[in-house]
Amino acid sequence: MSGAGGITRTRQDIAAGDMPVDTPRLPAREAAESELSKPMYHENDPNFLQRALNQFWDWVAGVFDAAAGAAPGGPAGLAVLVVIVIGLAAALWWRLGTPQRSARNTDALFDSTGPRSAAQHRATAEAHAAALRWTEAVQERMRAIVRSLEERALLDPRPGRTADEAAAEAGRTLPEHTARLRAAARSFDDVTYGGRTADQSAYLSLRTLDLELDEAKPLLPGTSRGATG
């Protein structure tokens, strides 16, 4: 083929569109992004929660790495600082004790309406009993028993005392009534915290105990049981 013929052939090829196309960079990138955005390329990608967790743990690792780099001695120094902080927290906990749930014991025998006399608690108990409200009657009668023992100086007045604690303490000076005091405390706890409902017999049992305790002679320190009769 002559030179002139080759030139003519080349021009024909160009005219026919056989020259390679040079696609601009920006449209090529957009085409690639459009292709990669198809769901088929993301079937195994982590979900949103997994991505958030990964970012969180990466942040935690970065914090520890920064702390290790700033702490004297590197990672070993950071470990020593952590041990010291834990030790200080434990010492503070031991010194101050466990945090109180509230200023008042949630199992306390008396409510927060203010101090009332044994006679007042008895009157309230009788009013509940007359209305057949046996649960409330049992609660008030148990409070009357404990308040009466406090008024007689057989129990030291102590805010936050529970029914069980009062029964155990009263049993030391009134040993012959220990078992019945504990039974009364259980009745109080059952209806107050255990969700049970009292009946007439439960109230009459506490009422009888209250009357007997009012006449009972305490066991004084240094006195044997045989000397109290």
JSON list of C-alpha atoms in Angstrom, two decimals:
[
{"chain": "A", "resi": 1, "resn": "MET", "atom": "CA", "xyz": [0.00, 0.00, 0.00]},
{"chain": "A", "resi": 2, "resn": "SER", "atom": "CA", "xyz": [1.32, 3.42, -0.98]},
{"chain": "A", "resi": 3, "resn": "GLY", "atom": "CA", "xyz": [1.83, 6.21, 1.43]},
{"chain": "A", "resi": 4, "resn": "ALA", "atom": "CA", "xyz": [-1.04, 8.12, -0.01]},
{"chain": "A", "resi": 5, "resn": "GLY", "atom": "CA", "xyz": [-3.26, 5.13, 0.28]},
{"chain": "A", "resi": 6, "resn": "GLY", "atom": "CA", "xyz": [-2.28, 4.63, 3.95]},
{"chain": "A", "resi": 7, "resn": "ILE", "atom": "CA", "xyz": [-3.13, 8.18, 4.77]},
{"chain": "A", "resi": 8, "resn": "THR", "atom": "CA", "xyz": [-6.46, 7.82, 3.05]},
{"chain": "A", "resi": 9, "resn": "ARG", "atom": "CA", "xyz": [-7.19, 4.63, 5.01]},
{"chain": "A", "resi": 10, "resn": "THR", "atom": "CA", "xyz": [-6.37, 6.30, 8.33]},
{"chain": "A", "resi": 11, "resn": "ARG", "atom": "CA", "xyz": [-8.67, 9.18, 7.61]},
{"chain": "A", "resi": 12, "resn": "GLN", "atom": "CA", "xyz": [-11.46, 6.77, 6.80]},
{"chain": "A", "resi": 13, "resn": "ASP", "atom": "CA", "xyz": [-10.93, 4.93, 10.13]},
{"chain": "A", "resi": 14, "resn": "ILE", "atom": "CA", "xyz": [-11.11, 8.18, 12.04]},
{"chain": "A", "resi": 15, "resn": "ALA", "atom": "CA", "xyz": [-14.23, 9.18, 10.22]},
{"chain": "A", "resi": 16, "resn": "ALA", "atom": "CA", "xyz": [-15.80, 5.82, 11.06]},
{"chain": "A", "resi": 17, "resn": "GLY", "atom": "CA", "xyz": [-15.19, 6.40, 14.77]},
{"chain": "A", "resi": 18, "resn": "ASP", "atom": "CA", "xyz": [-12.52, 3.73, 15.33]},
{"chain": "A", "resi": 19, "resn": "MET", "atom": "CA", "xyz": [-10.24, 6.11, 17.29]},
{"chain": "A", "resi": 20, "resn": "PRO", "atom": "CA", "xyz": [-10.05, 5.15, 21.10]},
{"chain": "A", "resi": 21, "resn": "VAL", "atom": "CA", "xyz": [-12.24, 7.36, 23.25]},
{"chain": "A", "resi": 22, "resn": "ASP", "atom": "CA", "xyz": [-10.50, 9.28, 26.07]},
{"chain": "A", "resi": 23, "resn": "THR", "atom": "CA", "xyz": [-13.21, 9.62, 28.79]},
{"chain": "A", "resi": 24, "resn": "PRO", "atom": "CA", "xyz": [-12.77, 12.66, 31.07]},
{"chain": "A", "resi": 25, "resn": "ARG", "atom": "CA", "xyz": [-11.74, 11.88, 34.68]},
{"chain": "A", "resi": 26, "resn": "LEU", "atom": "CA", "xyz": [-14.81, 13.32, 36.49]},
{"chain": "A", "resi": 27, "resn": "PRO", "atom": "CA", "xyz": [-17.46, 11.44, 34.47]},
{"chain": "A", "resi": 28, "resn": "ALA", "atom": "CA", "xyz": [-15.40, 8.25, 34.89]},
{"chain": "A", "resi": 29, "resn": "ARG", "atom": "CA", "xyz": [-15.36, 8.63, 38.66]},
{"chain": "A", "resi": 30, "resn": "GLU", "atom": "CA", "xyz": [-19.10, 9.29, 38.73]},
{"chain": "A", "resi": 31, "resn": "ALA", "atom": "CA", "xyz": [-19.71, 6.21, 36.65]},
{"chain": "A", "resi": 32, "resn": "ALA", "atom": "CA", "xyz": [-17.59, 4.10, 39.01]},
{"chain": "A", "resi": 33, "resn": "GLU", "atom": "CA", "xyz": [-19.40, 5.44, 42.08]},
{"chain": "A", "resi": 34, "resn": "SER", "atom": "CA", "xyz": [-22.75, 4.75, 40.46]},
{"chain": "A", "resi": 35, "resn": "GLU", "atom": "CA", "xyz": [-21.70, 1.21, 39.72]},
{"chain": "A", "resi": 36, "resn": "LEU", "atom": "CA", "xyz": [-20.33, 0.57, 43.24]},
{"chain": "A", "resi": 37, "resn": "SER", "atom": "CA", "xyz": [-23.50, 1.95, 44.84]},
{"chain": "A", "resi": 38, "resn": "LYS", "atom": "CA", "xyz": [-25.54, -0.97, 43.55]},
{"chain": "A", "resi": 39, "resn": "PRO", "atom": "CA", "xyz": [-26.89, -3.25, 46.36]},
{"chain": "A", "resi": 40, "resn": "MET", "atom": "CA", "xyz": [-25.05, -6.30, 45.03]},
{"chain": "A", "resi": 41, "resn": "TYR", "atom": "CA", "xyz": [-21.75, -4.79, 46.21]},
{"chain": "A", "resi": 42, "resn": "HIS", "atom": "CA", "xyz": [-22.99, -4.14, 49.81]},
{"chain": "A", "resi": 43, "resn": "GLU", "atom": "CA", "xyz": [-24.74, -7.35, 50.78]},
{"chain": "A", "resi": 44, "resn": "ASN", "atom": "CA", "xyz": [-22.08, -8.21, 53.38]},
{"chain": "A", "resi": 45, "resn": "ASP", "atom": "CA", "xyz": [-21.51, -4.70, 54.76]},
{"chain": "A", "resi": 46, "resn": "PRO", "atom": "CA", "xyz": [-21.98, -4.28, 58.57]},
{"chain": "A", "resi": 47, "resn": "ASN", "atom": "CA", "xyz": [-25.26, -2.75, 59.66]},
{"chain": "A", "resi": 48, "resn": "PHE", "atom": "CA", "xyz": [-25.61, 0.62, 61.38]},
{"chain": "A", "resi": 49, "resn": "LEU", "atom": "CA", "xyz": [-25.25, -0.82, 64.91]},
{"chain": "A", "resi": 50, "resn": "GLN", "atom": "CA", "xyz": [-22.14, -2.75, 64.01]},
{"chain": "A", "resi": 51, "resn": "ARG", "atom": "CA", "xyz": [-20.59, 0.32, 62.43]},
{"chain": "A", "resi": 52, "resn": "ALA", "atom": "CA", "xyz": [-21.42, 2.39, 65.52]},
{"chain": "A", "resi": 53, "resn": "LEU", "atom": "CA", "xyz": [-19.88, -0.25, 67.81]},
{"chain": "A", "resi": 54, "resn": "ASN", "atom": "CA", "xyz": [-16.77, -0.41, 65.67]},
{"chain": "A", "resi": 55, "resn": "GLN", "atom": "CA", "xyz": [-16.41, 3.35, 65.83]},
{"chain": "A", "resi": 56, "resn": "PHE", "atom": "CA", "xyz": [-16.94, 3.29, 69.62]},
{"chain": "A", "resi": 57, "resn": "TRP", "atom": "CA", "xyz": [-14.29, 0.64, 70.23]},
{"chain": "A", "resi": 58, "resn": "ASP", "atom": "CA", "xyz": [-11.91, 2.47, 67.92]},
{"chain": "A", "resi": 59, "resn": "TRP", "atom": "CA", "xyz": [-12.48, 5.58, 70.05]},
{"chain": "A", "resi": 60, "resn": "VAL", "atom": "CA", "xyz": [-11.89, 3.63, 73.29]},
{"chain": "A", "resi": 61, "resn": "ALA", "atom": "CA", "xyz": [-8.70, 2.16, 71.89]},
{"chain": "A", "resi": 62, "resn": "GLY", "atom": "CA", "xyz": [-7.58, 5.64, 70.90]},
{"chain": "A", "resi": 63, "resn": "VAL", "atom": "CA", "xyz": [-8.24, 6.96, 74.41]},
{"chain": "A", "resi": 64, "resn": "PHE", "atom": "CA", "xyz": [-6.22, 4.17, 76.01]},
{"chain": "A", "resi": 65, "resn": "ASP", "atom": "CA", "xyz": [-3.42, 4.60, 73.51]},
{"chain": "A", "resi": 66, "resn": "ALA", "atom": "CA", "xyz": [-3.30, 8.32, 74.26]},
{"chain": "A", "resi": 67, "resn": "ALA", "atom": "CA", "xyz": [-3.36, 7.66, 78.02]},
{"chain": "A", "resi": 68, "resn": "ALA", "atom": "CA", "xyz": [-0.64, 5.05, 77.71]},
{"chain": "A", "resi": 69, "resn": "GLY", "atom": "CA", "xyz": [1.49, 7.49, 75.74]},
{"chain": "A", "resi": 70, "resn": "ALA", "atom": "CA", "xyz": [0.99, 10.24, 78.33]},
{"chain": "A", "resi": 71, "resn": "ALA", "atom": "CA", "xyz": [1.42, 8.05, 81.42]},
{"chain": "A", "resi": 72, "resn": "PRO", "atom": "CA", "xyz": [4.94, 7.68, 82.82]},
{"chain": "A", "resi": 73, "resn": "GLY", "atom": "CA", "xyz": [6.30, 4.31, 81.76]},
{"chain": "A", "resi": 74, "resn": "GLY", "atom": "CA", "xyz": [3.84, 3.79, 78.91]},
{"chain": "A", "resi": 75, "resn": "PRO", "atom": "CA", "xyz": [1.29, 0.95, 79.18]},
{"chain": "A", "resi": 76, "resn": "ALA", "atom": "CA", "xyz": [2.87, -0.38, 82.38]},
{"chain": "A", "resi": 77, "resn": "GLY", "atom": "CA", "xyz": [2.56, 3.03, 84.00]},
{"chain": "A", "resi": 78, "resn": "LEU", "atom": "CA", "xyz": [-1.07, 3.27, 82.91]},
{"chain": "A", "resi": 79, "resn": "ALA", "atom": "CA", "xyz": [-1.80, -0.11, 84.54]},
{"chain": "A", "resi": 80, "resn": "VAL", "atom": "CA", "xyz": [-0.25, 1.11, 87.80]},
{"chain": "A", "resi": 81, "resn": "LEU", "atom": "CA", "xyz": [-2.40, 4.26, 87.71]},
{"chain": "A", "resi": 82, "resn": "VAL", "atom": "CA", "xyz": [-5.56, 2.18, 87.17]},
{"chain": "A", "resi": 83, "resn": "VAL", "atom": "CA", "xyz": [-4.68, 0.00, 90.17]},
{"chain": "A", "resi": 84, "resn": "ILE", "atom": "CA", "xyz": [-4.12, 3.10, 92.31]},
{"chain": "A", "resi": 85, "resn": "VAL", "atom": "CA", "xyz": [-7.48, 4.58, 91.31]},
{"chain": "A", "resi": 86, "resn": "ILE", "atom": "CA", "xyz": [-9.27, 1.32, 92.11]},
{"chain": "A", "resi": 87, "resn": "GLY", "atom": "CA", "xyz": [-7.54, 1.17, 95.48]},
{"chain": "A", "resi": 88, "resn": "LEU", "atom": "CA", "xyz": [-8.57, 4.72, 96.34]},
{"chain": "A", "resi": 89, "resn": "ALA", "atom": "CA", "xyz": [-12.18, 4.00, 95.35]},
{"chain": "A", "resi": 90, "resn": "ALA", "atom": "CA", "xyz": [-12.22, 0.86, 97.52]},
{"chain": "A", "resi": 91, "resn": "ALA", "atom": "CA", "xyz": [-10.80, 2.77, 100.49]},
{"chain": "A", "resi": 92, "resn": "LEU", "atom": "CA", "xyz": [-13.39, 5.51, 100.08]},
{"chain": "A", "resi": 93, "resn": "TRP", "atom": "CA", "xyz": [-16.18, 2.92, 99.88]},
{"chain": "A", "resi": 94, "resn": "TRP", "atom": "CA", "xyz": [-14.91, 1.21, 103.04]},
{"chain": "A", "resi": 95, "resn": "ARG", "atom": "CA", "xyz": [-14.60, 4.53, 104.88]},
{"chain": "A", "resi": 96, "resn": "LEU", "atom": "CA", "xyz": [-18.02, 5.92, 103.97]},
{"chain": "A", "resi": 97, "resn": "GLY", "atom": "CA", "xyz": [-19.94, 2.66, 103.73]},
{"chain": "A", "resi": 98, "resn": "THR", "atom": "CA", "xyz": [-22.50, 1.68, 101.12]},
{"chain": "A", "resi": 99, "resn": "PRO", "atom": "CA", "xyz": [-24.78, 4.47, 99.89]},
{"chain": "A", "resi": 100, "resn": "GLN", "atom": "CA", "xyz": [-28.11, 4.62, 101.66]},
{"chain": "A", "resi": 101, "resn": "ARG", "atom": "CA", "xyz": [-31.14, 4.05, 99.48]},
{"chain": "A", "resi": 102, "resn": "SER", "atom": "CA", "xyz": [-32.90, 6.91, 101.24]},
{"chain": "A", "resi": 103, "resn": "ALA", "atom": "CA", "xyz": [-32.88, 8.81, 104.50]},
{"chain": "A", "resi": 104, "resn": "ARG", "atom": "CA", "xyz": [-35.46, 6.37, 105.77]},
{"chain": "A", "resi": 105, "resn": "ASN", "atom": "CA", "xyz": [-35.29, 2.58, 105.76]},
{"chain": "A", "resi": 106, "resn": "THR", "atom": "CA", "xyz": [-37.85, 1.27, 103.30]},
{"chain": "A", "resi": 107, "resn": "ASP", "atom": "CA", "xyz": [-38.64, -1.58, 105.72]},
{"chain": "A", "resi": 108, "resn": "ALA", "atom": "CA", "xyz": [-39.08, 0.74, 108.69]},
{"chain": "A", "resi": 109, "resn": "LEU", "atom": "CA", "xyz": [-41.93, -0.04, 111.04]},
{"chain": "A", "resi": 110, "resn": "PHE", "atom": "CA", "xyz": [-43.22, 3.51, 111.36]},
{"chain": "A", "resi": 111, "resn": "ASP", "atom": "CA", "xyz": [-44.18, 5.71, 108.44]},
{"chain": "A", "resi": 112, "resn": "SER", "atom": "CA", "xyz": [-43.15, 9.32, 107.91]},
{"chain": "A", "resi": 113, "resn": "THR", "atom": "CA", "xyz": [-46.33, 10.94, 109.24]},
{"chain": "A", "resi": 114, "resn": "GLY", "atom": "CA", "xyz": [-44.59, 11.88, 112.47]},
{"chain": "A", "resi": 115, "resn": "PRO", "atom": "CA", "xyz": [-44.36, 10.25, 115.92]},
{"chain": "A", "resi": 116, "resn": "ARG", "atom": "CA", "xyz": [-47.62, 9.00, 117.42]},
{"chain": "A", "resi": 117, "resn": "SER", "atom": "CA", "xyz": [-48.32, 7.51, 120.82]},
{"chain": "A", "resi": 118, "resn": "ALA", "atom": "CA", "xyz": [-49.21, 3.89, 121.47]},
{"chain": "A", "resi": 119, "resn": "ALA", "atom": "CA", "xyz": [-52.74, 4.98, 122.39]},
{"chain": "A", "resi": 120, "resn": "GLN", "atom": "CA", "xyz": [-53.11, 6.73, 119.04]},
{"chain": "A", "resi": 121, "resn": "HIS", "atom": "CA", "xyz": [-51.93, 3.66, 117.14]},
{"chain": "A", "resi": 122, "resn": "ARG", "atom": "CA", "xyz": [-54.35, 1.48, 119.14]},
{"chain": "A", "resi": 123, "resn": "ALA", "atom": "CA", "xyz": [-57.25, 3.80, 118.39]},
{"chain": "A", "resi": 124, "resn": "THR", "atom": "CA", "xyz": [-56.42, 3.77, 114.70]},
{"chain": "A", "resi": 125, "resn": "ALA", "atom": "CA", "xyz": [-56.14, -0.02, 114.74]},
{"chain": "A", "resi": 126, "resn": "GLU", "atom": "CA", "xyz": [-59.55, -0.37, 116.39]},
{"chain": "A", "resi": 127, "resn": "ALA", "atom": "CA", "xyz": [-61.08, 1.98, 113.82]},
{"chain": "A", "resi": 128, "resn": "HIS", "atom": "CA", "xyz": [-59.69, -0.15, 110.98]},
{"chain": "A", "resi": 129, "resn": "ALA", "atom": "CA", "xyz": [-60.92, -3.30, 112.68]},
{"chain": "A", "resi": 130, "resn": "ALA", "atom": "CA", "xyz": [-64.41, -1.85, 113.08]},
{"chain": "A", "resi": 131, "resn": "ALA", "atom": "CA", "xyz": [-64.41, -1.21, 109.32]},
{"chain": "A", "resi": 132, "resn": "LEU", "atom": "CA", "xyz": [-63.12, -4.75, 108.66]},
{"chain": "A", "resi": 133, "resn": "ARG", "atom": "CA", "xyz": [-59.87, -3.40, 107.27]},
{"chain": "A", "resi": 134, "resn": "TRP", "atom": "CA", "xyz": [-57.81, -6.16, 108.87]},
{"chain": "A", "resi": 135, "resn": "THR", "atom": "CA", "xyz": [-54.59, -5.50, 107.03]},
{"chain": "A", "resi": 136, "resn": "GLU", "atom": "CA", "xyz": [-54.41, -1.89, 108.20]},
{"chain": "A", "resi": 137, "resn": "ALA", "atom": "CA", "xyz": [-55.56, -2.97, 111.66]},
{"chain": "A", "resi": 138, "resn": "VAL", "atom": "CA", "xyz": [-52.67, -5.46, 111.94]},
{"chain": "A", "resi": 139, "resn": "GLN", "atom": "CA", "xyz": [-50.16, -2.82, 110.83]},
{"chain": "A", "resi": 140, "resn": "GLU", "atom": "CA", "xyz": [-51.36, -0.26, 113.36]},
{"chain": "A", "resi": 141, "resn": "ARG", "atom": "CA", "xyz": [-51.53, -2.80, 116.18]},
{"chain": "A", "resi": 142, "resn": "MET", "atom": "CA", "xyz": [-47.94, -3.84, 115.59]},
{"chain": "A", "resi": 143, "resn": "ARG", "atom": "CA", "xyz": [-46.92, -0.20, 115.70]},
{"chain": "A", "resi": 144, "resn": "ALA", "atom": "CA", "xyz": [-48.86, 0.21, 118.93]},
{"chain": "A", "resi": 145, "resn": "ILE", "atom": "CA", "xyz": [-46.95, -2.72, 120.45]},
{"chain": "A", "resi": 146, "resn": "VAL", "atom": "CA", "xyz": [-43.55, -1.31, 119.58]},
{"chain": "A", "resi": 147, "resn": "ARG", "atom": "CA", "xyz": [-44.46, 2.25, 120.57]},
{"chain": "A", "resi": 148, "resn": "SER", "atom": "CA", "xyz": [-45.76, 1.01, 123.92]},
{"chain": "A", "resi": 149, "resn": "LEU", "atom": "CA", "xyz": [-42.44, -0.78, 124.56]},
{"chain": "A", "resi": 150, "resn": "GLU", "atom": "CA", "xyz": [-40.59, 2.42, 123.72]},
{"chain": "A", "resi": 151, "resn": "GLU", "atom": "CA", "xyz": [-42.78, 4.43, 126.06]},
{"chain": "A", "resi": 152, "resn": "ARG", "atom": "CA", "xyz": [-42.03, 1.95, 128.85]},
{"chain": "A", "resi": 153, "resn": "ALA", "atom": "CA", "xyz": [-38.27, 2.25, 128.09]},
{"chain": "A", "resi": 154, "resn": "LEU", "atom": "CA", "xyz": [-38.08, -1.42, 127.17]},
{"chain": "A", "resi": 155, "resn": "LEU", "atom": "CA", "xyz": [-36.96, -0.36, 123.71]},
{"chain": "A", "resi": 156, "resn": "ASP", "atom": "CA", "xyz": [-34.83, 2.62, 122.82]},
{"chain": "A", "resi": 157, "resn": "PRO", "atom": "CA", "xyz": [-36.63, 4.84, 120.31]},
{"chain": "A", "resi": 158, "resn": "ARG", "atom": "CA", "xyz": [-34.75, 4.39, 117.04]},
{"chain": "A", "resi": 159, "resn": "PRO", "atom": "CA", "xyz": [-35.87, 5.72, 113.67]},
{"chain": "A", "resi": 160, "resn": "GLY", "atom": "CA", "xyz": [-35.80, 3.17, 110.88]},
{"chain": "A", "resi": 161, "resn": "ARG", "atom": "CA", "xyz": [-36.24, 0.15, 113.13]},
{"chain": "A", "resi": 162, "resn": "THR", "atom": "CA", "xyz": [-37.95, -2.78, 111.39]},
{"chain": "A", "resi": 163, "resn": "ALA", "atom": "CA", "xyz": [-40.60, -5.02, 112.90]},
{"chain": "A", "resi": 164, "resn": "ASP", "atom": "CA", "xyz": [-38.15, -7.95, 113.01]},
{"chain": "A", "resi": 165, "resn": "GLU", "atom": "CA", "xyz": [-35.53, -5.85, 114.80]},
{"chain": "A", "resi": 166, "resn": "ALA", "atom": "CA", "xyz": [-38.08, -4.62, 117.33]},
{"chain": "A", "resi": 167, "resn": "ALA", "atom": "CA", "xyz": [-39.27, -8.17, 118.03]},
{"chain": "A", "resi": 168, "resn": "ALA", "atom": "CA", "xyz": [-35.70, -9.44, 118.50]},
{"chain": "A", "resi": 169, "resn": "GLU", "atom": "CA", "xyz": [-34.77, -6.58, 120.84]},
{"chain": "A", "resi": 170, "resn": "ALA", "atom": "CA", "xyz": [-37.98, -6.83, 122.85]},
{"chain": "A", "resi": 171, "resn": "GLY", "atom": "CA", "xyz": [-37.49, -10.57, 123.22]},
{"chain": "A", "resi": 172, "resn": "ARG", "atom": "CA", "xyz": [-34.38, -9.97, 125.32]},
{"chain": "A", "resi": 173, "resn": "THR", "atom": "CA", "xyz": [-36.32, -8.20, 128.07]},
{"chain": "A", "resi": 174, "resn": "LEU", "atom": "CA", "xyz": [-39.55, -10.15, 127.55]},
{"chain": "A", "resi": 175, "resn": "PRO", "atom": "CA", "xyz": [-38.23, -13.66, 126.85]},
{"chain": "A", "resi": 176, "resn": "GLU", "atom": "CA", "xyz": [-41.53, -15.40, 127.53]},
{"chain": "A", "resi": 177, "resn": "HIS", "atom": "CA", "xyz": [-43.08, -13.51, 124.62]},
{"chain": "A", "resi": 178, "resn": "THR", "atom": "CA", "xyz": [-40.20, -13.90, 122.15]},
{"chain": "A", "resi": 179, "resn": "ALA", "atom": "CA", "xyz": [-41.94, -16.39, 119.88]},
{"chain": "A", "resi": 180, "resn": "ARG", "atom": "CA", "xyz": [-45.16, -14.41, 119.71]},
{"chain": "A", "resi": 181, "resn": "LEU", "atom": "CA", "xyz": [-43.31, -11.15, 119.10]},
{"chain": "A", "resi": 182, "resn": "ARG", "atom": "CA", "xyz": [-41.53, -12.74, 116.14]},
{"chain": "A", "resi": 183, "resn": "ALA", "atom": "CA", "xyz": [-44.81, -14.12, 114.83]},
{"chain": "A", "resi": 184, "resn": "ALA", "atom": "CA", "xyz": [-46.35, -10.65, 115.10]},
{"chain": "A", "resi": 185, "resn": "ALA", "atom": "CA", "xyz": [-43.42, -9.17, 113.18]},
{"chain": "A", "resi": 186, "resn": "ARG", "atom": "CA", "xyz": [-43.86, -11.78, 110.46]},
{"chain": "A", "resi": 187, "resn": "SER", "atom": "CA", "xyz": [-47.55, -10.95, 110.20]},
{"chain": "A", "resi": 188, "resn": "PHE", "atom": "CA", "xyz": [-46.69, -7.27, 109.84]},
{"chain": "A", "resi": 189, "resn": "ASP", "atom": "CA", "xyz": [-44.09, -7.99, 107.14]},
{"chain": "A", "resi": 190, "resn": "ASP", "atom": "CA", "xyz": [-46.42, -10.34, 105.26]},
{"chain": "A", "resi": 191, "resn": "VAL", "atom": "CA", "xyz": [-49.20, -7.78, 104.90]},
{"chain": "A", "resi": 192, "resn": "THR", "atom": "CA", "xyz": [-46.94, -4.74, 104.48]},
{"chain": "A", "resi": 193, "resn": "TYR", "atom": "CA", "xyz": [-44.27, -6.06, 102.10]},
{"chain": "A", "resi": 194, "resn": "GLY", "atom": "CA", "xyz": [-45.41, -9.54, 101.10]},
{"chain": "A", "resi": 195, "resn": "GLY", "atom": "CA", "xyz": [-48.67, -8.54, 99.48]},
{"chain": "A", "resi": 196, "resn": "ARG", "atom": "CA", "xyz": [-50.78, -10.73, 101.75]},
{"chain": "A", "resi": 197, "resn": "THR", "atom": "CA", "xyz": [-54.14, -9.81, 103.29]},
{"chain": "A", "resi": 198, "resn": "ALA", "atom": "CA", "xyz": [-54.73, -10.07, 107.01]},
{"chain": "A", "resi": 199, "resn": "ASP", "atom": "CA", "xyz": [-57.88, -11.51, 108.56]},
{"chain": "A", "resi": 200, "resn": "GLN", "atom": "CA", "xyz": [-59.71, -11.07, 111.83]},
{"chain": "A", "resi": 201, "resn": "SER", "atom": "CA", "xyz": [-57.81, -13.84, 113.62]},
{"chain": "A", "resi": 202, "resn": "ALA", "atom": "CA", "xyz": [-54.47, -12.24, 112.77]},
{"chain": "A", "resi": 203, "resn": "TYR", "atom": "CA", "xyz": [-55.60, -8.93, 114.20]},
{"chain": "A", "resi": 204, "resn": "LEU", "atom": "CA", "xyz": [-57.06, -10.48, 117.36]},
{"chain": "A", "resi": 205, "resn": "SER", "atom": "CA", "xyz": [-53.78, -12.33, 117.94]},
{"chain": "A", "resi": 206, "resn": "LEU", "atom": "CA", "xyz": [-51.84, -9.05, 117.87]},
{"chain": "A", "resi": 207, "resn": "ARG", "atom": "CA", "xyz": [-54.45, -7.34, 119.99]},
{"chain": "A", "resi": 208, "resn": "THR", "atom": "CA", "xyz": [-54.18, -10.03, 122.67]},
{"chain": "A", "resi": 209, "resn": "LEU", "atom": "CA", "xyz": [-50.38, -9.84, 122.57]},
{"chain": "A", "resi": 210, "resn": "ASP", "atom": "CA", "xyz": [-50.52, -6.06, 122.96]},
{"chain": "A", "resi": 211, "resn": "LEU", "atom": "CA", "xyz": [-52.71, -6.34, 126.06]},
{"chain": "A", "resi": 212, "resn": "GLU", "atom": "CA", "xyz": [-50.52, -9.04, 127.61]},
{"chain": "A", "resi": 213, "resn": "LEU", "atom": "CA", "xyz": [-47.31, -7.14, 126.95]},
{"chain": "A", "resi": 214, "resn": "ASP", "atom": "CA", "xyz": [-48.80, -4.10, 128.63]},
{"chain": "A", "resi": 215, "resn": "GLU", "atom": "CA", "xyz": [-49.00, -6.13, 131.84]},
{"chain": "A", "resi": 216, "resn": "ALA", "atom": "CA", "xyz": [-45.80, -8.15, 131.39]},
{"chain": "A", "resi": 217, "resn": "LYS", "atom": "CA", "xyz": [-42.85, -7.63, 133.72]},
{"chain": "A", "resi": 218, "resn": "PRO", "atom": "CA", "xyz": [-39.54, -7.21, 131.94]},
{"chain": "A", "resi": 219, "resn": "LEU", "atom": "CA", "xyz": [-36.48, -9.32, 132.66]},
{"chain": "A", "resi": 220, "resn": "LEU", "atom": "CA", "xyz": [-33.99, -6.86, 134.11]},
{"chain": "A", "resi": 221, "resn": "PRO", "atom": "CA", "xyz": [-30.24, -7.27, 133.48]},
{"chain": "A", "resi": 222, "resn": "GLY", "atom": "CA", "xyz": [-28.71, -9.68, 135.95]},
{"chain": "A", "resi": 223, "resn": "THR", "atom": "CA", "xyz": [-32.10, -11.21, 136.85]},
{"chain": "A", "resi": 224, "resn": "SER", "atom": "CA", "xyz": [-32.86, -14.85, 136.11]},
{"chain": "A", "resi": 225, "resn": "ARG", "atom": "CA", "xyz": [-36.20, -15.89, 134.61]},
{"chain": "A", "resi": 226, "resn": "GLY", "atom": "CA", "xyz": [-37.25, -17.61, 137.81]},
{"chain": "A", "resi": 227, "resn": "ALA", "atom": "CA", "xyz": [-37.00, -14.33, 139.75]},
{"chain": "A", "resi": 228, "resn": "THR", "atom": "CA", "xyz": [-39.55, -12.50, 137.57]},
{"chain": "A", "resi": 229, "resn": "GLY", "atom": "CA", "xyz": [-42.65, -14.28, 138.79]}
]
